[in-house]
Short mmCIF file of C-alpha atoms in Angstrom, two decimals:
data_model
loop_
_atom_site.label_atom_id
_atom_site.label_comp_id
_atom_site.label_asym_id
_atom_site.label_seq_id
_atom_site.Cartn_x
_atom_site.Cartn_y
_atom_site.Cartn_z
CA MET A 1 -73.21 105.09 -7.43
CA LYS A 2 -75.15 104.82 -10.70
CA ARG A 3 -75.37 101.07 -10.23
CA LEU A 4 -76.79 101.51 -6.72
CA VAL A 5 -79.32 104.06 -7.91
CA ARG A 6 -80.39 101.76 -10.74
CA PHE A 7 -80.56 98.63 -8.58
CA TYR A 8 -82.47 100.05 -5.60
CA GLY A 9 -84.44 102.53 -7.67
CA SER A 10 -85.90 99.67 -9.71
CA ARG A 11 -87.26 97.88 -6.62
CA GLU A 12 -90.98 98.46 -6.27
CA LEU A 13 -90.79 97.62 -2.57
CA VAL A 14 -87.99 96.83 -0.12
CA LEU A 15 -88.97 94.89 3.02
CA ILE A 16 -86.85 95.29 6.17
CA GLY A 17 -87.14 92.99 9.18
CA ASN A 18 -85.19 91.49 12.05
CA ASP A 19 -86.65 88.09 12.80
CA PHE A 20 -87.09 86.15 9.55
CA PHE A 21 -87.06 82.36 10.10
CA SER A 22 -87.15 82.69 13.89
CA GLU A 23 -89.57 80.73 16.09
CA GLY A 24 -91.98 83.64 16.36
CA GLY A 25 -94.68 84.36 13.83
CA ALA A 26 -94.34 88.11 13.20
CA TRP A 27 -92.24 87.56 10.07
CA ARG A 28 -94.40 84.92 8.41
CA SER A 29 -97.16 87.06 6.89
CA ILE A 30 -94.81 89.58 5.32
CA TYR A 31 -92.58 86.80 4.06
CA ARG A 32 -95.57 85.13 2.39
CA TYR A 33 -96.48 88.50 0.91
CA PHE A 34 -92.91 88.87 -0.37
CA ARG A 35 -92.91 85.44 -2.00
CA GLN A 36 -96.27 86.05 -3.65
CA GLU A 37 -95.17 89.40 -5.07
CA GLU A 38 -91.99 87.74 -6.32
CA ALA A 39 -94.00 84.93 -7.94
CA ASP A 40 -96.21 87.55 -9.62
CA GLY A 41 -93.14 89.11 -11.22
CA ARG A 42 -92.93 92.19 -9.00
CA SER A 43 -89.51 93.68 -8.28
CA VAL A 44 -89.32 93.26 -4.51
CA MET A 45 -86.37 92.86 -2.15
CA LEU A 46 -86.05 91.52 1.38
CA ILE A 47 -83.41 92.75 3.85
CA ASP A 48 -82.94 90.52 6.90
CA ARG A 49 -81.22 92.72 9.48
CA ARG A 50 -79.88 89.72 11.38
CA LYS A 51 -77.45 89.12 8.53
CA GLN A 52 -74.12 90.89 8.21
CA HIS A 53 -73.53 93.82 5.87
CA THR A 54 -77.24 94.71 5.67
CA PHE A 55 -76.71 98.20 7.10
CA ARG A 56 -75.38 99.33 3.71
CA GLN A 57 -78.32 97.70 1.98
CA MET A 58 -80.76 99.48 4.25
CA LEU A 59 -79.00 102.81 3.74
CA ALA A 60 -79.03 102.40 -0.05
CA ALA A 61 -82.72 101.44 0.04
CA ALA A 62 -83.51 104.49 2.19
CA CYS A 63 -81.77 106.73 -0.32
CA PHE A 64 -82.96 105.28 -3.62
CA SER A 65 -85.91 102.88 -3.29
CA PRO A 66 -89.34 104.31 -4.08
CA ARG A 67 -91.09 102.38 -1.29
CA ILE A 68 -89.92 100.69 1.93
CA LEU A 69 -91.82 98.60 4.48
CA VAL A 70 -90.40 97.94 7.96
CA ASN A 71 -91.79 94.84 9.64
CA GLY A 72 -92.35 94.82 13.40
CA LEU A 73 -90.62 96.51 16.30
CA GLY A 74 -87.37 94.59 15.83
CA PRO A 75 -85.66 97.00 13.41
CA PHE A 76 -86.31 99.88 15.85
CA SER A 77 -84.02 98.28 18.43
CA ARG A 78 -81.09 99.75 16.46
CA TRP A 79 -80.48 103.42 15.88
CA GLU A 80 -80.08 102.97 12.11
CA GLY A 81 -83.63 101.56 11.95
CA VAL A 82 -84.98 104.53 13.85
CA LEU A 83 -83.02 107.07 11.82
CA THR A 84 -84.00 105.49 8.49
CA CYS A 85 -87.67 105.91 9.34
CA LEU A 86 -87.08 109.45 10.58
CA LEU A 87 -85.49 110.33 7.24
CA ARG A 88 -88.55 109.31 5.23
CA LYS A 89 -92.15 109.94 6.16
CA ASP A 90 -93.40 107.57 3.44
CA ILE A 91 -91.88 104.38 4.94
CA LEU A 92 -94.61 101.90 5.86
CA ILE A 93 -94.52 100.45 9.38
CA TYR A 94 -96.21 97.01 9.68
CA LEU A 95 -96.76 96.20 13.37
CA HIS A 96 -97.88 92.99 15.05
CA ASP A 97 -97.02 94.23 18.54
CA THR A 98 -99.37 94.46 21.52
CA ALA A 99 -99.31 97.03 24.32
CA TYR A 100 -97.19 94.64 26.40
CA MET A 101 -94.52 94.46 23.68
CA VAL A 102 -94.59 98.22 23.06
CA LYS A 103 -94.14 98.93 26.78
CA ARG A 104 -91.26 96.48 26.96
CA TYR A 105 -89.61 98.22 24.01
CA ALA A 106 -90.12 101.61 25.67
CA LYS A 107 -88.51 100.36 28.87
CA ARG A 108 -85.50 98.85 27.12
CA HIS A 109 -84.96 101.68 24.63
CA PRO A 110 -86.33 104.90 26.19
CA TRP A 111 -84.48 107.29 23.87
CA LYS A 112 -85.29 105.33 20.72
CA PHE A 113 -88.91 105.14 21.87
CA ARG A 114 -89.18 108.94 21.87
CA PHE A 115 -88.33 108.99 18.17
CA PHE A 116 -90.50 105.93 17.54
CA ARG A 117 -93.45 107.94 18.84
CA MET A 118 -92.74 110.65 16.27
CA ILE A 119 -92.52 108.05 13.49
CA MET A 120 -95.82 106.44 14.49
CA ARG A 121 -97.60 109.82 14.45
CA ARG A 122 -96.26 110.71 11.02
CA ASN A 123 -95.66 107.56 8.93
CA PRO A 124 -98.29 105.25 7.44
CA VAL A 125 -98.87 102.32 9.80
CA LEU A 126 -100.20 98.88 8.88
CA CYS A 127 -101.69 96.76 11.65
CA VAL A 128 -103.30 93.35 12.07
CA SER A 129 -106.68 94.07 13.69
CA GLU A 130 -109.20 96.75 14.57
CA GLN A 131 -108.22 96.32 18.22
CA MET A 132 -104.59 97.13 17.44
CA ARG A 133 -105.61 100.08 15.27
CA ASP A 134 -107.54 101.53 18.22
CA TYR A 135 -104.55 100.99 20.49
CA TYR A 136 -102.01 102.62 18.13
CA CYS A 137 -104.34 105.56 17.54
CA LYS A 138 -104.81 106.09 21.26
CA GLU A 139 -101.19 105.48 22.27
CA PHE A 140 -99.40 107.34 19.47
CA GLY A 141 -102.00 109.48 17.75
CA ALA A 142 -101.27 107.60 14.52
CA ALA A 143 -102.83 109.61 11.70
CA GLN A 144 -102.39 107.14 8.82
CA ILE A 145 -103.29 103.67 10.00
CA HIS A 146 -104.65 100.74 7.99
CA VAL A 147 -105.81 97.27 9.05
CA VAL A 148 -104.30 94.69 6.69
CA HIS A 149 -104.57 91.61 8.99
CA GLU A 150 -102.11 88.69 8.76
CA ALA A 151 -101.87 85.85 6.22
CA VAL A 152 -101.87 82.09 6.52
CA ALA A 153 -100.80 79.73 3.77
CA LEU A 154 -102.49 76.35 3.75
CA PRO A 155 -100.26 73.65 2.29
CA ALA A 156 -100.77 73.33 -1.44
CA THR A 157 -102.24 69.99 -2.45
CA PRO A 158 -100.41 68.86 -5.56
CA ASP A 159 -102.80 67.49 -8.16
CA PHE A 160 -100.67 64.50 -9.13
CA GLU A 161 -102.61 62.55 -11.74
CA PRO A 162 -102.38 58.82 -10.93
CA ALA A 163 -101.88 57.89 -14.60
CA PHE A 164 -98.39 59.45 -14.52
CA ARG A 165 -95.13 58.90 -12.66
CA HIS A 166 -94.31 62.09 -10.79
CA ILE A 167 -90.68 63.21 -10.42
CA VAL A 168 -90.07 65.99 -7.89
CA MET A 169 -87.14 68.28 -7.15
CA VAL A 170 -87.15 70.64 -4.13
CA GLY A 171 -84.75 73.58 -3.96
CA SER A 172 -84.17 77.14 -5.07
CA VAL A 173 -84.44 77.57 -8.83
CA GLU A 174 -80.84 78.29 -9.80
CA GLU A 175 -78.08 76.97 -12.04
CA ARG A 176 -76.22 75.08 -9.30
CA LYS A 177 -79.39 73.19 -8.37
CA GLY A 178 -79.63 71.80 -11.90
CA VAL A 179 -82.36 73.74 -13.64
CA LYS A 180 -80.84 72.96 -17.04
CA LEU A 181 -80.28 69.28 -16.28
CA LEU A 182 -83.81 68.64 -15.01
CA SER A 183 -85.27 70.56 -17.96
CA GLU A 184 -83.26 68.45 -20.42
CA VAL A 185 -84.39 65.22 -18.76
CA ALA A 186 -88.01 66.42 -18.91
CA GLU A 187 -87.51 67.21 -22.62
CA MET A 188 -86.19 63.69 -23.25
CA ALA A 189 -89.21 62.18 -21.50
CA ALA A 190 -91.61 64.39 -23.47
CA THR A 191 -89.93 63.49 -26.79
CA ARG A 192 -90.41 59.79 -25.98
CA ALA A 193 -94.03 60.40 -24.85
CA LEU A 194 -93.30 58.77 -21.50
CA PRO A 195 -95.96 59.06 -18.75
CA TRP A 196 -93.63 61.14 -16.57
CA ARG A 197 -94.41 64.49 -15.04
CA PHE A 198 -91.67 66.73 -13.65
CA HIS A 199 -92.19 69.17 -10.76
CA TRP A 200 -89.89 71.73 -9.17
CA VAL A 201 -90.80 73.19 -5.77
CA GLY A 202 -88.79 76.26 -4.84
CA ALA A 203 -88.39 79.98 -5.36
CA LEU A 204 -86.65 81.54 -8.34
CA ALA A 205 -83.19 82.55 -7.12
CA SER A 206 -81.94 84.26 -10.28
CA GLN A 207 -83.59 86.34 -12.97
CA SER A 208 -80.80 85.47 -15.44
CA LEU A 209 -81.93 81.90 -16.10
CA GLY A 210 -84.14 82.88 -19.01
CA PRO A 211 -87.46 81.18 -19.81
CA LEU A 212 -88.12 78.00 -17.82
CA SER A 213 -88.97 74.73 -19.55
CA PRO A 214 -92.67 74.15 -20.27
CA ASN A 215 -92.01 70.43 -19.67
CA VAL A 216 -91.62 71.09 -15.93
CA ARG A 217 -94.27 72.39 -13.58
CA TRP A 218 -92.67 75.20 -11.58
CA TRP A 219 -94.55 75.47 -8.29
CA GLY A 220 -92.57 78.32 -6.77
CA TRP A 221 -91.90 78.70 -3.08
CA GLN A 222 -94.18 76.59 -0.87
CA ASP A 223 -94.70 76.59 2.90
CA ALA A 224 -94.87 72.79 2.99
CA PRO A 225 -92.75 71.23 0.22
CA HIS A 226 -92.92 67.82 1.92
CA GLU A 227 -96.52 67.52 0.67
CA PHE A 228 -95.09 67.35 -2.85
CA VAL A 229 -92.43 64.83 -1.86
CA LYS A 230 -95.11 62.72 -0.20
CA GLY A 231 -96.97 62.39 -3.51
CA ALA A 232 -93.89 61.78 -5.64
CA ASP A 233 -92.80 58.54 -7.28
CA ILE A 234 -89.20 59.78 -7.38
CA PHE A 235 -87.22 62.50 -5.66
CA PHE A 236 -84.75 63.62 -8.32
CA LEU A 237 -81.83 65.62 -6.98
CA SER A 238 -80.59 67.52 -10.02
CA SER A 239 -77.96 69.55 -8.13
CA VAL A 240 -74.41 69.50 -9.45
CA ASP A 241 -73.21 69.78 -5.84
CA ASP A 242 -75.09 69.54 -2.56
CA PRO A 243 -73.64 68.52 0.82
CA LEU A 244 -76.58 66.56 2.30
CA PRO A 245 -79.89 68.08 1.15
CA LEU A 246 -82.61 67.90 3.77
CA ALA A 247 -85.36 67.53 1.15
CA CYS A 248 -83.75 64.33 -0.08
CA LEU A 249 -83.41 63.02 3.48
CA GLU A 250 -87.12 63.75 3.98
CA ALA A 251 -87.88 61.79 0.80
CA MET A 252 -85.83 58.87 2.15
CA ALA A 253 -87.72 59.07 5.46
CA LEU A 254 -90.94 58.75 3.46
CA GLY A 255 -89.59 55.63 1.73
CA LYS A 256 -89.36 57.31 -1.70
CA ARG A 257 -87.14 56.36 -4.59
CA CYS A 258 -84.27 58.83 -4.86
CA VAL A 259 -82.06 59.60 -7.85
CA VAL A 260 -78.94 61.67 -7.14
CA TYR A 261 -75.63 62.69 -8.72
CA ARG A 262 -72.46 60.93 -7.56
CA ASN A 263 -70.73 64.15 -6.43
CA THR A 264 -73.38 65.05 -3.85
CA GLY A 265 -73.05 64.06 -0.21
CA ILE A 266 -76.32 62.11 -0.26
CA ALA A 267 -74.93 59.65 -2.82
CA GLU A 268 -72.79 57.90 -0.20
CA LEU A 269 -75.96 57.00 1.73
CA LEU A 270 -77.96 55.76 -1.26
CA ALA A 271 -75.45 53.66 -3.18
CA GLY A 272 -76.73 50.09 -3.54
CA ILE A 273 -80.22 50.75 -2.11
CA ARG A 274 -82.95 49.11 -4.21
CA GLY A 275 -85.22 51.63 -5.90
CA CYS A 276 -82.59 54.37 -5.70
CA SER A 277 -80.02 55.30 -8.33
CA VAL A 278 -76.80 57.27 -8.38
CA TYR A 279 -75.80 58.69 -11.77
CA GLU A 280 -72.05 58.91 -12.31
CA ASP A 281 -71.99 61.40 -15.18
CA TYR A 282 -73.63 64.82 -14.77
CA SER A 283 -75.60 64.63 -17.99
CA ALA A 284 -79.24 64.39 -18.99
CA ALA A 285 -78.67 60.96 -20.57
CA ALA A 286 -77.16 59.54 -17.36
CA ALA A 287 -79.85 61.07 -15.16
CA PHE A 288 -82.58 59.80 -17.51
CA SER A 289 -81.21 56.26 -17.30
CA ALA A 290 -80.98 56.48 -13.51
CA ILE A 291 -84.64 57.52 -13.27
CA ASN A 292 -85.63 54.62 -15.51
CA GLU A 293 -83.63 52.23 -13.35
CA ALA A 294 -85.19 53.51 -10.14
CA LEU A 295 -88.74 53.32 -11.50
CA ALA A 296 -88.20 49.69 -12.48
CA ALA A 297 -87.59 48.61 -8.87
CA ARG A 298 -89.65 48.71 -5.70
CA PRO A 299 -87.99 51.02 -3.15
CA ASP A 300 -86.43 49.29 -0.16
CA SER A 301 -88.31 51.28 2.49
CA PRO A 302 -86.85 49.38 5.49
CA ALA A 303 -83.30 50.07 4.27
CA LEU A 304 -84.09 53.76 3.80
CA ALA A 305 -85.66 53.94 7.27
CA ARG A 306 -82.57 52.28 8.75
CA ILE A 307 -80.28 54.84 7.10
CA ILE A 308 -82.38 57.71 8.43
CA GLU A 309 -82.41 56.26 11.94
CA GLU A 310 -78.66 55.61 12.01
CA LYS A 311 -77.40 58.59 10.02
CA ALA A 312 -79.99 61.36 9.91
CA SER A 313 -82.30 61.17 12.92
CA VAL A 314 -82.24 63.87 15.58
CA GLY A 315 -81.19 61.26 18.14
CA SER A 316 -78.23 60.10 16.08
CA LEU A 317 -77.05 63.68 15.52
CA VAL A 318 -77.32 64.48 19.23
CA SER A 319 -75.39 61.30 20.09
CA ARG A 320 -72.55 62.02 17.66
CA ILE A 321 -72.10 65.64 18.69
CA ARG A 322 -72.24 64.77 22.39
CA GLN A 323 -69.61 62.10 21.89
CA ILE A 324 -67.29 64.47 20.06
CA ALA A 325 -67.92 67.38 22.42
CA GLU A 326 -67.05 65.28 25.46
CA ILE A 327 -63.68 64.18 24.07
CA LYS A 328 -60.99 65.89 26.13
CA ILE A 329 -58.43 67.66 23.97
#
């Protein structure tokens, strides 16, 4: 119990939502907010209610977290979402929902909607426009309502200086993804005064990594990481294990040099391709040599395009699964 109190009590804000990474857009603004707060060093937590075992997380947050924000109508489709907000009058409700969506919710969940009305009258409500504020005030008598709008994130344009060779890794910043290895390779390049610049695009996944190397530019989470891959001279997969990383496939599709470890699934596709290197030993020295080797050769873009078409295109995946699915057992 003490551990739960300490963990959730230390969170400045817990975000609860139902539709993260779905096709709709109602999750995107709050997710961008979450990532920015995280990048600024704030202690925030996200609970995606579509995942298993999140009921206990939500209950613990309701009991111990100083501030909670519920995103959209989705969480109110379950009784635990309704009851959580009934328990605390300080929970923020961030709505993106029009009259049409509210009426549909009321029709599908008439009993929950009665309690939702009480919550809207009492709790602080965040909304996306003056029009929606007027609607929520009129429909629910919302007393505490604030227009905060939505947020868009234009793709970052990496300022890759042409005088340098730019080496990019895309993935969450964690031990398994090779934070230490890439940092050591960057240190070796800096010691030799090589014109190499190292970049890592991805969110910090663990606070226990300690200080990150100053020889790497840590870009944090980005909406469009392919913009960084597009400007890279090398995609360097520093992971100690990775089944078939999409970011590396995207680099191949762009005709980029790729350097990967032997024990990753992507290695079997890249072995023997000019301009790409597979390092056998998971060490900074081996990875450094592989990068040198790749930079010395022009990438075989037609060969990379052929691999993508045959092995990693949407059409090839559809064809393989259809073929297997139609086999009579």
